[in-house]
Amino acid sequence: MKKVTFDIIVIIFIAILLTVIYYYNLSETFVKFGIIPLLFLYYLGSYAEKKFRK
């Protein structure tokens, strides 16, 4: 998998997550537990950096 493809998948995942949060009006809950997806994306980014480093 190329880095561009990986980035596009992550962007689509974030867009879907934010759309679901907006649709179900969960913004207050997301603010309380927002660190969980951020940590997931941090570790995903660390993995991507190691895998796609040239």
PDB file of N, CA, C and O in Angstrom:
ATOM      1  N   MET A   1       0.852  -1.169   0.000  1.00  0.00           N
ATOM      2  CA  MET A   1       0.000   0.000   0.000  1.00  0.00           C
ATOM      3  C   MET A   1       0.903   1.238   0.000  1.00  0.00           C
ATOM      4  O   MET A   1       1.853   1.318   0.758  1.00  0.00           O
ATOM      5  N   LYS A   2       0.573   2.185  -0.821  1.00  0.00           N
ATOM      6  CA  LYS A   2       1.359   3.413  -0.903  1.00  0.00           C
ATOM      7  C   LYS A   2       0.903   4.398   0.167  1.00  0.00           C
ATOM      8  O   LYS A   2      -0.191   4.298   0.713  1.00  0.00           O
ATOM      9  N   LYS A   3       1.769   5.371   0.445  1.00  0.00           N
ATOM     10  CA  LYS A   3       1.479   6.352   1.488  1.00  0.00           C
ATOM     11  C   LYS A   3       0.248   7.182   1.137  1.00  0.00           C
ATOM     12  O   LYS A   3      -0.566   7.477   2.003  1.00  0.00           O
ATOM     13  N   VAL A   4       0.088   7.527  -0.121  1.00  0.00           N
ATOM     14  CA  VAL A   4      -1.072   8.327  -0.542  1.00  0.00           C
ATOM     15  C   VAL A   4      -2.367   7.553  -0.298  1.00  0.00           C
ATOM     16  O   VAL A   4      -3.346   8.107   0.209  1.00  0.00           O
ATOM     17  N   THR A   5      -2.373   6.278  -0.634  1.00  0.00           N
ATOM     18  CA  THR A   5      -3.549   5.442  -0.412  1.00  0.00           C
ATOM     19  C   THR A   5      -3.868   5.355   1.072  1.00  0.00           C
ATOM     20  O   THR A   5      -5.023   5.464   1.480  1.00  0.00           O
ATOM     21  N   PHE A   6      -2.847   5.172   1.868  1.00  0.00           N
ATOM     22  CA  PHE A   6      -3.016   5.106   3.319  1.00  0.00           C
ATOM     23  C   PHE A   6      -3.596   6.406   3.858  1.00  0.00           C
ATOM     24  O   PHE A   6      -4.519   6.396   4.676  1.00  0.00           O
ATOM     25  N   ASP A   7      -3.070   7.543   3.391  1.00  0.00           N
ATOM     26  CA  ASP A   7      -3.584   8.850   3.822  1.00  0.00           C
ATOM     27  C   ASP A   7      -5.046   9.031   3.437  1.00  0.00           C
ATOM     28  O   ASP A   7      -5.844   9.547   4.229  1.00  0.00           O
ATOM     29  N   ILE A   8      -5.409   8.617   2.243  1.00  0.00           N
ATOM     30  CA  ILE A   8      -6.799   8.745   1.794  1.00  0.00           C
ATOM     31  C   ILE A   8      -7.731   7.899   2.647  1.00  0.00           C
ATOM     32  O   ILE A   8      -8.820   8.347   3.024  1.00  0.00           O
ATOM     33  N   ILE A   9      -7.306   6.691   3.000  1.00  0.00           N
ATOM     34  CA  ILE A   9      -8.126   5.825   3.860  1.00  0.00           C
ATOM     35  C   ILE A   9      -8.332   6.468   5.219  1.00  0.00           C
ATOM     36  O   ILE A   9      -9.452   6.461   5.754  1.00  0.00           O
ATOM     37  N   VAL A  10      -7.285   7.044   5.798  1.00  0.00           N
ATOM     38  CA  VAL A  10      -7.401   7.690   7.103  1.00  0.00           C
ATOM     39  C   VAL A  10      -8.313   8.912   7.015  1.00  0.00           C
ATOM     40  O   VAL A  10      -9.149   9.133   7.895  1.00  0.00           O
ATOM     41  N   ILE A  11      -8.200   9.699   5.965  1.00  0.00           N
ATOM     42  CA  ILE A  11      -9.056  10.878   5.800  1.00  0.00           C
ATOM     43  C   ILE A  11     -10.515  10.472   5.666  1.00  0.00           C
ATOM     44  O   ILE A  11     -11.410  11.097   6.269  1.00  0.00           O
ATOM     45  N   ILE A  12     -10.789   9.416   4.920  1.00  0.00           N
ATOM     46  CA  ILE A  12     -12.165   8.930   4.777  1.00  0.00           C
ATOM     47  C   ILE A  12     -12.700   8.441   6.121  1.00  0.00           C
ATOM     48  O   ILE A  12     -13.847   8.715   6.484  1.00  0.00           O
ATOM     49  N   PHE A  13     -11.857   7.731   6.887  1.00  0.00           N
ATOM     50  CA  PHE A  13     -12.263   7.257   8.206  1.00  0.00           C
ATOM     51  C   PHE A  13     -12.616   8.428   9.131  1.00  0.00           C
ATOM     52  O   PHE A  13     -13.637   8.408   9.817  1.00  0.00           O
ATOM     53  N   ILE A  14     -11.801   9.468   9.133  1.00  0.00           N
ATOM     54  CA  ILE A  14     -12.066  10.643   9.969  1.00  0.00           C
ATOM     55  C   ILE A  14     -13.355  11.332   9.525  1.00  0.00           C
ATOM     56  O   ILE A  14     -14.166  11.753  10.367  1.00  0.00           O
ATOM     57  N   ALA A  15     -13.572  11.458   8.220  1.00  0.00           N
ATOM     58  CA  ALA A  15     -14.785  12.099   7.714  1.00  0.00           C
ATOM     59  C   ALA A  15     -16.030  11.313   8.120  1.00  0.00           C
ATOM     60  O   ALA A  15     -17.036  11.904   8.536  1.00  0.00           O
ATOM     61  N   ILE A  16     -15.962   9.991   8.032  1.00  0.00           N
ATOM     62  CA  ILE A  16     -17.104   9.163   8.433  1.00  0.00           C
ATOM     63  C   ILE A  16     -17.352   9.298   9.933  1.00  0.00           C
ATOM     64  O   ILE A  16     -18.506   9.445  10.366  1.00  0.00           O
ATOM     65  N   LEU A  17     -16.286   9.267  10.718  1.00  0.00           N
ATOM     66  CA  LEU A  17     -16.423   9.410  12.165  1.00  0.00           C
ATOM     67  C   LEU A  17     -17.078  10.738  12.536  1.00  0.00           C
ATOM     68  O   LEU A  17     -18.027  10.782  13.331  1.00  0.00           O
ATOM     69  N   LEU A  18     -16.618  11.828  11.940  1.00  0.00           N
ATOM     70  CA  LEU A  18     -17.190  13.138  12.255  1.00  0.00           C
ATOM     71  C   LEU A  18     -18.621  13.274  11.745  1.00  0.00           C
ATOM     72  O   LEU A  18     -19.450  13.924  12.387  1.00  0.00           O
ATOM     73  N   THR A  19     -18.936  12.666  10.615  1.00  0.00           N
ATOM     74  CA  THR A  19     -20.305  12.690  10.099  1.00  0.00           C
ATOM     75  C   THR A  19     -21.254  11.950  11.032  1.00  0.00           C
ATOM     76  O   THR A  19     -22.361  12.430  11.313  1.00  0.00           O
ATOM     77  N   VAL A  20     -20.831  10.798  11.529  1.00  0.00           N
ATOM     78  CA  VAL A  20     -21.662  10.033  12.468  1.00  0.00           C
ATOM     79  C   VAL A  20     -21.858  10.813  13.758  1.00  0.00           C
ATOM     80  O   VAL A  20     -22.970  10.859  14.303  1.00  0.00           O
ATOM     81  N   ILE A  21     -20.805  11.433  14.250  1.00  0.00           N
ATOM     82  CA  ILE A  21     -20.916  12.230  15.472  1.00  0.00           C
ATOM     83  C   ILE A  21     -21.896  13.380  15.279  1.00  0.00           C
ATOM     84  O   ILE A  21     -22.730  13.654  16.138  1.00  0.00           O
ATOM     85  N   TYR A  22     -21.820  14.042  14.146  1.00  0.00           N
ATOM     86  CA  TYR A  22     -22.729  15.149  13.860  1.00  0.00           C
ATOM     87  C   TYR A  22     -24.168  14.666  13.680  1.00  0.00           C
ATOM     88  O   TYR A  22     -25.111  15.266  14.191  1.00  0.00           O
ATOM     89  N   TYR A  23     -24.343  13.560  12.952  1.00  0.00           N
ATOM     90  CA  TYR A  23     -25.678  13.046  12.647  1.00  0.00           C
ATOM     91  C   TYR A  23     -26.422  12.635  13.917  1.00  0.00           C
ATOM     92  O   TYR A  23     -27.607  12.898  14.061  1.00  0.00           O
ATOM     93  N   TYR A  24     -25.735  11.960  14.833  1.00  0.00           N
ATOM     94  CA  TYR A  24     -26.371  11.486  16.062  1.00  0.00           C
ATOM     95  C   TYR A  24     -26.261  12.484  17.216  1.00  0.00           C
ATOM     96  O   TYR A  24     -26.615  12.165  18.340  1.00  0.00           O
ATOM     97  N   ASN A  25     -25.773  13.684  16.923  1.00  0.00           N
ATOM     98  CA  ASN A  25     -25.674  14.757  17.916  1.00  0.00           C
ATOM     99  C   ASN A  25     -24.902  14.295  19.162  1.00  0.00           C
ATOM    100  O   ASN A  25     -25.352  14.461  20.287  1.00  0.00           O
ATOM    101  N   LEU A  26     -23.746  13.726  18.944  1.00  0.00           N
ATOM    102  CA  LEU A  26     -22.912  13.208  20.023  1.00  0.00           C
ATOM    103  C   LEU A  26     -21.712  14.102  20.310  1.00  0.00           C
ATOM    104  O   LEU A  26     -20.718  13.644  20.872  1.00  0.00           O
ATOM    105  N   SER A  27     -21.794  15.349  19.942  1.00  0.00           N
ATOM    106  CA  SER A  27     -20.629  16.223  20.069  1.00  0.00           C
ATOM    107  C   SER A  27     -20.178  16.393  21.523  1.00  0.00           C
ATOM    108  O   SER A  27     -18.987  16.461  21.802  1.00  0.00           O
ATOM    109  N   GLU A  28     -21.122  16.458  22.465  1.00  0.00           N
ATOM    110  CA  GLU A  28     -20.727  16.598  23.871  1.00  0.00           C
ATOM    111  C   GLU A  28     -20.006  15.354  24.368  1.00  0.00           C
ATOM    112  O   GLU A  28     -19.019  15.437  25.083  1.00  0.00           O
ATOM    113  N   THR A  29     -20.492  14.193  23.994  1.00  0.00           N
ATOM    114  CA  THR A  29     -19.835  12.946  24.383  1.00  0.00           C
ATOM    115  C   THR A  29     -18.484  12.826  23.708  1.00  0.00           C
ATOM    116  O   THR A  29     -17.520  12.369  24.325  1.00  0.00           O
ATOM    117  N   PHE A  30     -18.404  13.237  22.456  1.00  0.00           N
ATOM    118  CA  PHE A  30     -17.136  13.152  21.737  1.00  0.00           C
ATOM    119  C   PHE A  30     -16.084  14.052  22.357  1.00  0.00           C
ATOM    120  O   PHE A  30     -14.907  13.704  22.389  1.00  0.00           O
ATOM    121  N   VAL A  31     -16.500  15.207  22.855  1.00  0.00           N
ATOM    122  CA  VAL A  31     -15.553  16.103  23.506  1.00  0.00           C
ATOM    123  C   VAL A  31     -14.979  15.438  24.757  1.00  0.00           C
ATOM    124  O   VAL A  31     -13.792  15.542  25.038  1.00  0.00           O
ATOM    125  N   LYS A  32     -15.805  14.711  25.489  1.00  0.00           N
ATOM    126  CA  LYS A  32     -15.336  14.033  26.697  1.00  0.00           C
ATOM    127  C   LYS A  32     -14.401  12.880  26.371  1.00  0.00           C
ATOM    128  O   LYS A  32     -13.416  12.658  27.074  1.00  0.00           O
ATOM    129  N   PHE A  33     -14.716  12.107  25.329  1.00  0.00           N
ATOM    130  CA  PHE A  33     -13.944  10.916  24.998  1.00  0.00           C
ATOM    131  C   PHE A  33     -13.178  11.072  23.689  1.00  0.00           C
ATOM    132  O   PHE A  33     -12.802  10.074  23.071  1.00  0.00           O
ATOM    133  N   GLY A  34     -12.921  12.278  23.273  1.00  0.00           N
ATOM    134  CA  GLY A  34     -12.243  12.536  22.004  1.00  0.00           C
ATOM    135  C   GLY A  34     -10.795  12.111  21.983  1.00  0.00           C
ATOM    136  O   GLY A  34     -10.215  11.941  20.915  1.00  0.00           O
ATOM    137  N   ILE A  35     -10.206  11.911  23.145  1.00  0.00           N
ATOM    138  CA  ILE A  35      -8.800  11.518  23.196  1.00  0.00           C
ATOM    139  C   ILE A  35      -8.600  10.104  22.645  1.00  0.00           C
ATOM    140  O   ILE A  35      -7.539   9.782  22.123  1.00  0.00           O
ATOM    141  N   ILE A  36      -9.625   9.266  22.718  1.00  0.00           N
ATOM    142  CA  ILE A  36      -9.494   7.874  22.266  1.00  0.00           C
ATOM    143  C   ILE A  36      -9.226   7.807  20.758  1.00  0.00           C
ATOM    144  O   ILE A  36      -8.250   7.175  20.338  1.00  0.00           O
ATOM    145  N   PRO A  37     -10.037   8.447  19.897  1.00  0.00           N
ATOM    146  CA  PRO A  37      -9.706   8.399  18.465  1.00  0.00           C
ATOM    147  C   PRO A  37      -8.407   9.136  18.144  1.00  0.00           C
ATOM    148  O   PRO A  37      -7.686   8.748  17.234  1.00  0.00           O
ATOM    149  N   LEU A  38      -8.104  10.180  18.910  1.00  0.00           N
ATOM    150  CA  LEU A  38      -6.851  10.888  18.670  1.00  0.00           C
ATOM    151  C   LEU A  38      -5.647  10.009  18.978  1.00  0.00           C
ATOM    152  O   LEU A  38      -4.657  10.024  18.239  1.00  0.00           O
ATOM    153  N   LEU A  39      -5.712   9.243  20.049  1.00  0.00           N
ATOM    154  CA  LEU A  39      -4.631   8.311  20.366  1.00  0.00           C
ATOM    155  C   LEU A  39      -4.510   7.236  19.297  1.00  0.00           C
ATOM    156  O   LEU A  39      -3.403   6.865  18.897  1.00  0.00           O
ATOM    157  N   PHE A  40      -5.647   6.732  18.835  1.00  0.00           N
ATOM    158  CA  PHE A  40      -5.644   5.737  17.765  1.00  0.00           C
ATOM    159  C   PHE A  40      -4.967   6.304  16.521  1.00  0.00           C
ATOM    160  O   PHE A  40      -4.115   5.646  15.907  1.00  0.00           O
ATOM    161  N   LEU A  41      -5.317   7.516  16.149  1.00  0.00           N
ATOM    162  CA  LEU A  41      -4.732   8.121  14.962  1.00  0.00           C
ATOM    163  C   LEU A  41      -3.254   8.449  15.166  1.00  0.00           C
ATOM    164  O   LEU A  41      -2.464   8.379  14.224  1.00  0.00           O
ATOM    165  N   TYR A  42      -2.857   8.775  16.389  1.00  0.00           N
ATOM    166  CA  TYR A  42      -1.452   9.018  16.681  1.00  0.00           C
ATOM    167  C   TYR A  42      -0.629   7.753  16.445  1.00  0.00           C
ATOM    168  O   TYR A  42       0.410   7.778  15.789  1.00  0.00           O
ATOM    169  N   TYR A  43      -1.094   6.635  16.986  1.00  0.00           N
ATOM    170  CA  TYR A  43      -0.369   5.383  16.810  1.00  0.00           C
ATOM    171  C   TYR A  43      -0.435   4.894  15.362  1.00  0.00           C
ATOM    172  O   TYR A  43       0.523   4.300  14.860  1.00  0.00           O
ATOM    173  N   LEU A  44      -1.529   5.159  14.696  1.00  0.00           N
ATOM    174  CA  LEU A  44      -1.639   4.824  13.285  1.00  0.00           C
ATOM    175  C   LEU A  44      -0.640   5.648  12.466  1.00  0.00           C
ATOM    176  O   LEU A  44       0.010   5.132  11.551  1.00  0.00           O
ATOM    177  N   GLY A  45      -0.489   6.906  12.810  1.00  0.00           N
ATOM    178  CA  GLY A  45       0.490   7.759  12.141  1.00  0.00           C
ATOM    179  C   GLY A  45       1.918   7.318  12.412  1.00  0.00           C
ATOM    180  O   GLY A  45       2.775   7.362  11.526  1.00  0.00           O
ATOM    181  N   SER A  46       2.186   6.880  13.633  1.00  0.00           N
ATOM    182  CA  SER A  46       3.519   6.360  13.960  1.00  0.00           C
ATOM    183  C   SER A  46       3.826   5.117  13.137  1.00  0.00           C
ATOM    184  O   SER A  46       4.943   4.950  12.632  1.00  0.00           O
ATOM    185  N   TYR A  47       2.852   4.247  13.016  1.00  0.00           N
ATOM    186  CA  TYR A  47       3.013   3.050  12.193  1.00  0.00           C
ATOM    187  C   TYR A  47       3.269   3.424  10.733  1.00  0.00           C
ATOM    188  O   TYR A  47       4.150   2.864  10.084  1.00  0.00           O
ATOM    189  N   ALA A  48       2.501   4.378  10.232  1.00  0.00           N
ATOM    190  CA  ALA A  48       2.657   4.784   8.838  1.00  0.00           C
ATOM    191  C   ALA A  48       4.030   5.397   8.598  1.00  0.00           C
ATOM    192  O   ALA A  48       4.656   5.156   7.564  1.00  0.00           O
ATOM    193  N   GLU A  49       4.521   6.161   9.554  1.00  0.00           N
ATOM    194  CA  GLU A  49       5.833   6.789   9.406  1.00  0.00           C
ATOM    195  C   GLU A  49       6.930   5.732   9.317  1.00  0.00           C
ATOM    196  O   GLU A  49       7.835   5.824   8.509  1.00  0.00           O
ATOM    197  N   LYS A  50       6.833   4.702  10.151  1.00  0.00           N
ATOM    198  CA  LYS A  50       7.822   3.629  10.117  1.00  0.00           C
ATOM    199  C   LYS A  50       7.732   2.828   8.821  1.00  0.00           C
ATOM    200  O   LYS A  50       8.735   2.457   8.228  1.00  0.00           O
ATOM    201  N   LYS A  51       6.511   2.541   8.403  1.00  0.00           N
ATOM    202  CA  LYS A  51       6.312   1.689   7.235  1.00  0.00           C
ATOM    203  C   LYS A  51       6.672   2.381   5.939  1.00  0.00           C
ATOM    204  O   LYS A  51       7.246   1.773   5.034  1.00  0.00           O
ATOM    205  N   PHE A  52       6.353   3.664   5.804  1.00  0.00           N
ATOM    206  CA  PHE A  52       6.526   4.366   4.542  1.00  0.00           C
ATOM    207  C   PHE A  52       7.771   5.256   4.493  1.00  0.00           C
ATOM    208  O   PHE A  52       7.922   6.034   3.562  1.00  0.00           O
ATOM    209  N   ARG A  53       8.621   5.173   5.489  1.00  0.00           N
ATOM    210  CA  ARG A  53       9.844   5.992   5.499  1.00  0.00           C
ATOM    211  C   ARG A  53      10.746   5.544   4.358  1.00  0.00           C
ATOM    212  O   ARG A  53      10.895   4.375   4.090  1.00  0.00           O
ATOM    213  N   LYS A  54      11.350   6.501   3.716  1.00  0.00           N
ATOM    214  CA  LYS A  54      12.229   6.170   2.582  1.00  0.00           C
ATOM    215  C   LYS A  54      13.667   6.374   2.950  1.00  0.00           C
ATOM    216  O   LYS A  54      14.071   7.073   3.740  1.00  0.00           O
TER     217      LYS A  54
END
